CSV table of C-alpha atoms in Angstrom, one decimal:
chain,number,residue,atom,x,y,z
N,22,MET,CA,13.3,-47.9,15.2
N,23,LYS,CA,14.9,-51.4,16.1
N,24,THR,CA,19.0,-50.4,16.4
N,25,SER,CA,20.6,-51.7,13.8
N,26,THR,CA,18.5,-50.4,11.7
N,27,LEU,CA,19.4,-47.3,12.8
N,28,ILE,CA,23.2,-47.9,12.9
N,29,ALA,CA,22.6,-48.9,9.3
N,30,LEU,CA,20.8,-46.5,7.8
N,31,LEU,CA,23.3,-43.8,9.0
N,32,ALA,CA,26.2,-46.1,7.4
N,33,LEU,CA,24.7,-45.2,4.0
N,34,ALA,CA,24.5,-41.8,5.2
N,35,CYS,CA,28.2,-41.7,6.1
N,36,PRO,CA,29.7,-44.0,4.7
N,37,ALA,CA,33.7,-42.2,6.4
N,38,ILE,CA,31.9,-43.5,9.8
N,39,ALA,CA,30.6,-46.8,8.8
N,40,ALA,CA,34.5,-47.5,7.2
N,41,GLY,CA,36.3,-46.3,10.3
N,42,GLU,CA,38.3,-43.9,8.3
N,43,PRO,CA,41.0,-41.9,10.6
N,44,GLY,CA,39.5,-38.9,12.1
N,45,THR,CA,36.1,-40.0,12.5
N,46,PRO,CA,34.0,-41.0,15.1
N,47,ALA,CA,33.5,-45.1,14.8
N,48,LEU,CA,29.9,-46.3,15.3
N,49,ARG,CA,29.4,-48.7,18.0
N,50,ASP,CA,26.7,-50.9,19.3
N,51,PRO,CA,25.1,-49.6,22.8
N,52,THR,CA,25.3,-51.8,25.3
N,53,ARG,CA,22.3,-53.6,26.6
N,54,GLY,CA,22.7,-51.5,30.5
N,55,GLU,CA,22.4,-48.5,27.7
N,56,LEU,CA,19.5,-49.5,26.0
N,57,LEU,CA,17.2,-50.7,28.7
N,58,TYR,CA,18.1,-47.2,30.4
N,59,ALA,CA,17.3,-45.0,27.5
N,60,THR,CA,14.2,-46.9,26.9
N,61,HIS,CA,12.9,-46.8,31.1
N,62,CYS,CA,14.7,-43.9,32.5
N,63,ILE,CA,15.9,-41.2,30.6
N,64,ALA,CA,12.5,-39.5,30.5
N,65,CYS,CA,12.6,-39.0,34.4
N,66,HIS,CA,16.6,-39.4,34.8
N,67,ASP,CA,18.5,-37.2,32.2
N,68,ALA,CA,22.4,-36.9,33.2
N,69,GLN,CA,21.1,-34.2,36.2
N,70,PRO,CA,20.4,-36.7,39.1
N,71,HIS,CA,23.4,-38.1,38.4
N,72,TRP,CA,25.9,-34.9,39.1
N,73,ARG,CA,23.4,-33.7,42.1
N,74,ALA,CA,25.6,-32.9,45.0
N,75,LYS,CA,22.9,-35.1,47.2
N,76,LYS,CA,23.7,-37.9,45.7
N,77,LEU,CA,21.3,-41.4,46.9
N,78,ALA,CA,24.6,-43.6,45.8
N,79,ALA,CA,28.1,-43.4,46.7
N,80,ASP,CA,29.6,-46.4,45.8
N,81,TRP,CA,29.1,-49.4,43.9
N,82,PRO,CA,26.6,-51.0,46.5
N,83,GLY,CA,24.0,-48.3,46.9
N,84,LEU,CA,24.6,-47.8,42.9
N,85,ARG,CA,23.0,-50.8,42.1
N,86,THR,CA,20.8,-50.6,45.3
N,87,GLU,CA,19.0,-46.5,43.2
N,88,VAL,CA,18.2,-49.5,40.5
N,89,VAL,CA,16.6,-52.2,41.9
N,90,ARG,CA,14.8,-49.4,43.8
N,91,TRP,CA,13.8,-47.5,40.5
N,92,GLN,CA,13.2,-50.7,38.3
N,93,GLU,CA,10.5,-52.0,41.3
N,94,THR,CA,8.9,-48.4,41.6
N,95,GLY,CA,9.1,-48.6,37.3
N,96,GLY,CA,7.2,-52.3,37.7
N,97,LEU,CA,9.9,-53.4,34.8
N,98,GLY,CA,10.2,-56.4,36.6
N,99,TRP,CA,13.9,-56.5,35.1
N,100,ASN,CA,16.3,-59.9,36.4
N,101,GLU,CA,20.2,-59.5,37.9
N,102,ASP,CA,21.3,-59.5,34.9
N,103,ASP,CA,19.7,-56.6,33.3
N,104,ILE,CA,19.9,-54.9,36.8
N,105,ARG,CA,23.5,-55.4,36.8
N,106,GLU,CA,23.2,-54.0,33.7
N,107,VAL,CA,21.6,-51.1,34.1
N,108,THR,CA,24.1,-50.0,36.8
N,109,HIS,CA,27.3,-51.1,35.2
N,110,TYR,CA,26.4,-48.7,32.3
N,111,LEU,CA,25.5,-45.8,34.8
N,112,ASN,CA,28.6,-47.1,36.9
N,113,ARG,CA,31.1,-46.4,33.2
N,114,ARG,CA,28.9,-43.2,32.0
N,115,TYR,CA,28.6,-41.0,35.5
N,116,TYR,CA,30.1,-42.9,38.6
N,117,HIS,CA,33.7,-44.4,38.6
N,118,TYR,CA,33.9,-46.1,41.0
N,119,PRO,CA,35.5,-49.3,42.0
N,120,VAL,CA,33.2,-53.0,41.1
N,121,PRO,CA,33.9,-55.0,43.2
N,122,TYR,CA,34.2,-58.4,42.5
């Protein structure tokens, strides 16, 4: 099911959330990085690999390297924008490393 369809169905099922009424969580569109991760990675990489003590990504460059490595291993053919989006998503969600710009 497409994300936009799911959001529309949720809005119909729970108008208070769709209206953003006080005390209700707001619906949000997932980021491209989140969608790519959910589509291609989450089956093998649930939250636990991101929390383990021996994680391979110790900083922003290491996190990006791991995203590149795993998308290559999976034969995903992501472009630079896809890699950046997934790296940003994982960093916001799990790692919180400083992002060099």
